Amino acid sequence: MIESMNLAILVGSLLVAAAVVTSFLSTRFGAPLLLIFLLIGLVAGEDGLGIRFDDGRVAYFIGSLALAVILFESGFETRLSSFKTAALPALSLATFGVLVTAGIVGVAAMFAFGWSGTKGMLLGTIVASTDAAAVFFLLRVGGITLRDRVRSTLEIESGSNDPMAIFLTLSLVAMATAAAGEGQPIVALLRDFFIQIGLGLMFGLVGGFVMARIMNRLELEPALYPILLAALMLVLFATTGLANASGFLAVYVAGLICGNARLKNAAALRRVLPGLSWLSQIAMFLTLGLLATPSEFGTVLVPALIVAFVLIFLARPAAVWLSLIPFGFSRNETAFVAWVGLRGAVSILLAILPMIGGITNGQEIFNAAFIVVLCSLILQGWTIGPVARWLGVVVPARSGPVERIELELPGKGDHEVVAYRVTGDSAVGRGRRIPRWARPSMIVRDGRSIRYEVAGPLREGDRVYIVTATEHVRLLDQLFARPVENADSAALFGDFVLPPGARMADLAAVYGFVVSGEKSGRTVGELLVAAFGGDLEVGDRIAVGPVDLIVRRLNEQHAIEEVGLALEQREPPRKLPLFQNRREITQFVREIRKRRAERRAARAPAISSAAGAAEMGGEKPHGEGEGHEPQRPDPDQAGPGKLQDEERREQAVGDERPA
């Protein structure tokens, strides 16, 4: 027994070490790191090194715990300001979008596999939700900077759509295993769904505030705070599940609340939680990889590839477009959100449920879901960066890398101590003064501590310790950060720097171009705000006459500080012929109505001329002679064609009346 235990520990630790060591392949070849974890599990499994693992219940238990940790850490790292800007579109994707995706994929699975409607829809719900681990990793470590609204929408969607998919999957498993006539009616399913989501949200809100209060009230060793927070998170997850509510939604909401609260020892928590999340991802993907048997994939390979194609190129784009129509996303942004519909461990985890439930074809459903996930990770995960650049949705980074250490202060004050290392190419390293509201207390230079007042000018390699208000830390980051790559590029930021209050008429006179219309009387800042509706990002640009205006810098309140002027306009990113938003659809409908009105107006003079010519020639319609009344068709005796002609004439007259 002891030898078996030691062997299990040896194998498990070697697999984890192999997963970590091979992570360099992700950065070297651009492969999604989570795909590497999954492939290591496959290689070590029954068809590889021969490790036999076929206990679906244990795999589901491990995966559920790991997913709870991942979702909590995802919420913990999400800023509340980002949540406010992207909550509505993300929740639309997480609910309505999941339903649309499940429906389209379910129909495709029915025809591809020849399954019943219930089993086809079951596969549709299993692969309907995006994977939080995959999306968060690829967006944060992928080396691209997106607009806040797009990035936050994707992250919040991936963290909040799991409850919907889990509920639908459990409901369909229950329907598939129930005897004839014993299934729940639709009304009961809807009631259970709203109860689960509502209770999960309530448990998450209450639990998050309680967890934050407990963390701040207790005096513990610093190393114990992360352990306590993880334990409280699992208590919340289990308690919510026992109440028949969504534990995954509860831990995500609790993480959002705790991450935006002032927690004691917050710096240590932010260092430890990502490590726990990584360990959970490795454990989950390795376990699910071990559970799969690639030799069985051949029987479902072709229909599974068809389902994957429908999911990636039809179901996900349709669901995203329909969900985001009301929210003003551009066509290219909608296309990018549709492409980042990564499927991952959550789909494989849900695919275990049909096997546990004893459903016929349960193993086929699991294998099909596994193939769909592999296709998604390979095709979508490997191409996120190139697709983002091709669609033109990448924006310049706000600031470069910064070396900062946060030190915990006792008590509940609103100040903290931060330590920065001075680099030669940072603003401070180039001679910029530290603001007066920041209070440098000490400088460490060549291993010696020196008071700031007697240290003289800062040198490269100095470490500066500053006491400052918490809300000012980001401003200090900009002073000590290295410059952003291509920060002075004229192609990105324009040829000249302007204040946001500069008027277009003055610029036209100075630089010798013409701006017509009401734009000439407005400032460059007003034009940018009007174009983007206040949702501004560094690098946003618009064409005004023959020049481009570019957002160069934003302040902490997201207001424009600097505007770039490009005298040569950049070719705009290609606009796709799909994914029109509400404004474009409304404009399209107006154009159609306008053209119809113009055609009717063009036909009206011709009709009047013909009537006048007939009158002057003394012609009378057939059947209208002297002593005869004009004959009108009897509606009761007229044929359907005549009735339709009468209706069209009445409609045309009604359309031409003034409003």
XYZ file of C-alpha atoms in Angstrom, residues 147-563:
417
model
C -9.737 47.805 -25.667
C -10.876 47.540 -22.065
C -14.476 46.910 -23.052
C -13.610 44.034 -25.397
C -11.170 42.387 -22.993
C -13.475 42.780 -19.986
C -16.452 41.429 -21.942
C -14.530 38.275 -22.830
C -13.204 37.765 -19.305
C -16.532 38.374 -17.552
C -18.370 36.181 -20.060
C -15.970 33.286 -19.508
C -16.314 33.638 -15.744
C -20.111 33.881 -15.692
C -21.381 31.571 -18.446
C -20.487 28.298 -16.729
C -23.580 28.275 -14.446
C -25.881 28.458 -17.481
C -24.121 25.602 -19.286
C -23.922 23.491 -16.118
C -27.627 23.958 -15.387
C -28.644 23.075 -18.957
C -26.367 20.021 -18.983
C -27.666 18.699 -15.653
C -31.267 19.265 -16.775
C -30.751 17.404 -20.057
C -28.951 14.544 -18.287
C -31.947 14.255 -15.949
C -34.325 14.279 -18.941
C -32.291 11.630 -20.764
C -32.220 9.290 -17.758
C -35.838 9.837 -16.685
C -38.527 7.377 -17.669
C -41.068 8.389 -20.297
C -43.411 11.045 -18.980
C -41.291 11.805 -15.908
C -39.336 14.766 -17.312
C -39.752 18.226 -15.844
C -41.914 20.702 -17.768
C -40.261 23.787 -19.255
C -41.825 26.076 -16.635
C -40.297 24.037 -13.815
C -36.879 24.092 -15.515
C -37.019 27.870 -15.884
C -38.039 28.226 -12.255
C -35.135 26.034 -11.109
C -32.726 27.997 -13.292
C -33.711 31.371 -11.850
C -33.589 29.944 -8.327
C -30.074 28.562 -8.872
C -28.763 31.760 -10.446
C -30.535 34.043 -7.965
C -29.370 32.100 -4.917
C -25.859 31.784 -6.359
C -25.691 35.546 -6.840
C -27.023 36.182 -3.330
C -24.617 33.691 -1.720
C -21.739 35.245 -3.663
C -22.579 38.808 -2.597
C -23.114 37.945 1.063
C -20.209 35.504 1.138
C -17.824 37.992 -0.466
C -18.558 40.693 2.111
C -18.345 38.179 4.978
C -15.017 36.830 3.703
C -13.566 40.342 3.406
C -14.718 41.185 6.922
C -13.242 37.998 8.400
C -9.920 38.576 6.637
C -9.669 42.111 8.020
C -10.764 41.285 11.567
C -8.357 38.437 12.318
C -4.719 38.929 13.304
C -2.754 36.057 11.779
C 0.678 35.204 10.501
C 1.045 36.731 7.007
C 1.506 33.308 5.403
C -1.860 32.135 6.753
C -4.035 34.747 5.025
C -3.971 33.092 1.558
C -4.770 29.723 3.141
C -7.685 31.228 5.060
C -9.052 32.927 1.951
C -8.867 29.697 -0.081
C -10.583 27.767 2.711
C -13.378 30.344 3.010
C -13.850 30.230 -0.757
C -14.306 26.445 -0.696
C -16.707 26.749 2.255
C -18.790 29.171 0.206
C -18.659 26.893 -2.854
C -19.813 23.833 -0.913
C -22.487 25.692 1.085
C -23.971 27.189 -2.067
C -24.024 23.781 -3.741
C -25.797 22.221 -0.748
C -28.454 24.942 -1.074
C -29.065 23.738 -4.682
C -27.619 26.978 -6.061
C -24.745 27.723 -8.436
C -21.531 27.466 -6.445
C -19.433 28.501 -9.455
C -21.318 31.779 -9.807
C -21.064 32.349 -6.047
C -17.266 32.009 -5.918
C -16.818 34.243 -8.980
C -18.940 37.016 -7.433
C -17.195 36.583 -4.067
C -13.809 36.867 -5.780
C -14.952 40.066 -7.501
C -15.969 41.585 -4.160
C -12.839 40.489 -2.279
C -10.531 41.603 -5.084
C -11.989 45.119 -5.059
C -12.088 45.437 -1.260
C -9.218 46.607 0.927
C -8.003 43.337 2.347
C -5.308 42.913 4.921
C -2.114 41.498 3.410
C -3.515 42.069 -0.092
C -0.046 42.070 -1.695
C 0.644 38.524 -0.482
C -2.795 37.399 -1.620
C -2.156 38.690 -5.142
C 1.117 36.787 -5.236
C -0.287 33.477 -3.951
C -3.678 33.254 -5.682
C -2.272 33.140 -9.244
C -0.071 30.228 -8.158
C -3.100 28.370 -6.788
C -4.943 29.066 -10.020
C -2.058 27.707 -12.108
C -1.864 24.568 -9.959
C -5.618 24.076 -10.365
C -5.395 24.441 -14.145
C -2.547 21.941 -14.358
C -4.366 19.431 -12.128
C -7.632 19.775 -14.043
C -6.161 19.492 -17.539
C -3.863 16.606 -16.608
C -6.744 14.713 -14.972
C -9.053 15.209 -17.938
C -6.266 14.214 -20.324
C -5.691 11.003 -18.372
C -9.413 10.217 -18.478
C -9.557 10.323 -22.291
C -8.688 7.368 -24.527
C -7.516 8.620 -27.943
C -7.839 5.163 -29.549
C -11.619 5.510 -29.206
C -11.731 8.871 -31.011
C -11.805 7.303 -34.484
C -15.452 6.236 -34.303
C -16.643 9.813 -33.674
C -13.899 11.796 -35.413
C -15.729 12.896 -38.585
C -19.048 13.928 -36.955
C -17.133 15.609 -34.106
C -15.125 17.651 -36.627
C -18.394 18.682 -38.298
C -19.759 19.806 -34.922
C -16.521 21.703 -34.189
C -16.767 23.457 -37.566
C -20.388 24.459 -36.916
C -19.492 25.681 -33.417
C -16.498 27.804 -34.462
C -17.760 29.224 -37.761
C -21.539 29.348 -37.333
C -22.921 28.925 -33.818
C -20.486 31.111 -31.889
C -20.496 33.986 -34.439
C -24.306 33.957 -34.651
C -24.680 33.898 -30.861
C -22.169 36.717 -30.360
C -23.699 38.901 -33.060
C -27.260 38.499 -31.758
C -26.111 39.072 -28.157
C -24.041 42.196 -28.900
C -26.325 43.987 -31.387
C -27.715 46.410 -28.739
C -24.326 47.392 -27.289
C -22.590 49.295 -30.086
C -19.583 47.036 -30.688
C -17.933 47.589 -34.043
C -18.021 44.818 -36.639
C -14.380 43.922 -36.089
C -14.761 43.874 -32.303
C -17.772 41.570 -32.602
C -15.808 39.318 -34.958
C -12.925 39.132 -32.478
C -15.250 38.297 -29.566
C -16.736 35.558 -31.747
C -13.279 34.150 -32.494
C -12.186 34.067 -28.839
C -14.900 31.555 -27.965
C -12.344 29.131 -26.591
C -13.595 25.806 -25.277
C -11.534 24.077 -22.626
C -11.648 22.069 -19.439
C -15.197 23.140 -18.527
C -16.623 21.445 -21.621
C -14.658 18.246 -20.940
C -15.721 18.413 -17.293
C -19.393 18.662 -18.275
C -18.925 15.808 -20.747
C -18.215 13.528 -17.773
C -21.805 13.962 -16.531
C -23.431 11.755 -19.229
C -20.968 8.972 -18.357
C -21.652 9.318 -14.632
C -25.403 9.394 -15.337
C -25.228 6.126 -17.282
C -26.596 7.586 -20.515
C -26.290 5.453 -23.628
C -23.633 6.910 -25.937
C -22.189 8.689 -22.871
C -18.636 7.712 -23.869
C -19.249 8.946 -27.426
C -20.485 12.284 -26.085
C -17.324 12.599 -23.962
C -15.032 11.740 -26.887
C -16.851 14.151 -29.207
C -16.599 16.989 -26.673
C -12.880 16.255 -26.222
C -12.267 16.513 -29.985
C -14.240 19.772 -30.171
C -12.122 21.230 -27.350
C -8.885 20.183 -29.074
C -10.040 21.827 -32.323
C -10.944 25.031 -30.476
C -7.641 25.253 -28.601
C -5.569 24.487 -31.696
C -7.415 26.654 -34.214
C -8.650 29.567 -32.109
C -6.089 29.536 -29.300
C -3.132 29.472 -31.673
C -4.401 32.375 -33.787
C -5.743 34.934 -31.293
C -2.814 37.334 -31.776
C -2.754 37.263 -35.607
C -6.554 37.562 -35.830
C -6.560 40.532 -33.420
C -3.960 42.330 -35.533
C -5.735 41.444 -38.795
C -9.007 42.863 -37.468
C -7.276 45.982 -36.123
C -8.572 45.602 -32.548
C -5.131 45.811 -30.885
C -4.404 49.101 -29.111
C -1.042 50.335 -27.760
C -0.214 49.452 -24.168
C -0.895 52.218 -21.651
C 2.436 51.842 -19.907
C 5.546 49.721 -20.061
C 6.776 47.189 -17.500
C 7.483 48.440 -13.990
C 9.437 46.881 -11.114
C 7.362 47.485 -7.992
C 7.183 45.881 -4.553
C 4.244 46.510 -2.222
C 4.770 46.445 1.541
C 1.971 45.807 4.013
C 1.220 48.507 6.594
C -0.454 47.573 9.891
C -3.983 48.785 10.566
C -6.625 49.931 8.098
C -5.027 53.093 6.756
C -5.579 54.260 3.198
C -1.827 54.589 2.505
C 0.742 51.997 1.542
C 4.481 51.692 1.026
C 5.704 50.873 -2.468
C 9.270 50.328 -3.626
C 10.338 51.064 -7.213
C 13.561 50.245 -8.990
C 14.744 53.171 -11.138
C 15.543 52.309 -14.756
C 17.482 54.623 -17.034
C 14.752 54.863 -19.671
C 11.869 55.581 -17.271
C 10.468 59.092 -16.803
C 12.114 59.382 -13.372
C 15.391 58.006 -14.735
C 15.363 60.733 -17.412
C 15.047 63.495 -14.792
C 11.301 63.764 -14.141
C 10.616 64.869 -10.554
C 8.544 62.802 -8.157
C 5.261 64.645 -7.375
C 4.927 66.432 -4.047
C 1.951 64.333 -2.971
C 4.239 61.283 -2.999
C 6.513 61.053 0.028
C 9.778 59.177 -0.654
C 11.079 57.972 2.683
C 14.273 56.155 1.719
C 16.553 55.250 -1.160
C 18.667 52.098 -1.307
C 21.767 52.764 -3.436
C 24.633 50.293 -3.810
C 23.354 48.358 -0.805
C 23.225 51.424 1.490
C 20.127 53.162 2.847
C 20.050 56.935 2.197
C 17.501 59.562 3.142
C 15.759 60.998 0.098
C 16.604 64.589 1.099
C 20.366 63.975 0.951
C 20.498 61.400 -1.853
C 20.588 63.911 -4.691
C 19.336 63.038 -8.187
C 18.047 59.509 -8.632
C 20.346 57.094 -10.448
C 19.719 53.979 -12.448
C 19.490 50.980 -10.128
C 18.261 52.976 -7.103
C 15.354 51.488 -5.186
C 12.967 54.195 -3.960
C 10.557 53.574 -1.059
C 7.478 55.819 -1.184
C 4.541 56.270 1.180
C 1.483 57.187 -0.890
C -2.277 56.908 -1.047
C -3.536 53.686 -2.577
C -5.294 55.444 -5.457
C -2.020 57.143 -6.517
C -0.028 53.951 -7.065
C -0.996 53.708 -10.737
C 0.186 57.266 -11.348
C 3.555 56.411 -9.816
C 3.714 53.309 -12.006
C 3.713 55.566 -15.065
C 6.672 57.556 -13.717
C 8.808 54.499 -12.959
C 7.691 52.321 -15.887
C 9.858 51.695 -18.878
C 8.606 53.330 -22.077
C 6.003 51.536 -24.104
C 7.330 49.878 -27.227
C 6.776 52.189 -30.214
C 5.585 54.922 -27.824
C 6.969 57.623 -30.118
C 5.924 55.960 -33.363
C 4.315 58.458 -35.727
C 2.348 55.628 -37.317
C 0.675 54.859 -33.985
C 0.433 58.273 -32.327
C 0.734 60.882 -35.084
C 3.271 63.507 -36.099
C 2.339 66.239 -33.582
C 1.056 66.394 -30.003
C -2.002 68.573 -29.297
C -3.991 69.526 -26.202
C -7.588 68.237 -26.248
C -8.880 71.831 -26.343
C -7.298 72.668 -29.722
C -9.916 73.766 -32.269
C -10.052 72.145 -35.696
C -10.411 75.508 -37.474
C -7.123 76.720 -35.944
C -5.346 73.476 -36.879
C -6.631 73.707 -40.447
C -5.245 77.235 -40.745
C -1.836 76.287 -39.300
C -1.274 73.028 -41.198
C -2.970 74.051 -44.432
C -5.914 71.715 -44.832
C -9.653 72.274 -45.114
C -12.330 71.042 -42.706
C -15.882 71.794 -43.714
C -19.104 71.740 -41.752
C -19.695 71.975 -38.026
C -16.509 69.997 -37.260
C -14.402 73.095 -37.878
C -15.842 74.790 -34.793
C -15.250 71.878 -32.405
C -12.171 70.862 -30.430
C -10.176 67.729 -31.159
C -11.163 66.289 -27.783
C -14.866 66.846 -28.475
C -14.610 65.103 -31.840
C -12.920 62.042 -30.321
C -15.432 61.803 -27.466
C -18.324 62.132 -29.929
C -16.870 59.400 -32.152
C -16.306 56.844 -29.391
C -19.090 57.805 -26.990
C -16.748 58.318 -24.060
C -15.379 54.744 -24.318
C -11.867 55.905 -25.161
C -8.616 53.969 -25.313
C -5.061 55.023 -26.099
C -4.566 54.605 -29.842
C -8.178 55.296 -30.860
C -8.199 57.362 -34.037
C -10.685 59.047 -36.359
C -10.358 60.715 -39.759
C -11.305 64.415 -39.907
C -10.910 65.830 -43.382
C -7.471 64.823 -44.692
C -5.899 64.163 -41.235
C -6.233 61.635 -38.388
C -6.812 62.497 -34.716
C -5.388 59.960 -32.244
C -5.782 59.524 -28.480
C -2.229 59.653 -27.111
C -2.775 59.784 -23.365
C -5.659 59.431 -20.893
C -5.708 60.465 -17.245
C -6.918 58.382 -14.303
C -10.515 59.527 -14.903
C -10.281 58.281 -18.531
C -10.344 61.830 -19.899
C -8.104 62.858 -22.797
C -4.788 64.516 -21.868
C -2.971 64.430 -25.213
C -4.122 64.094 -28.819
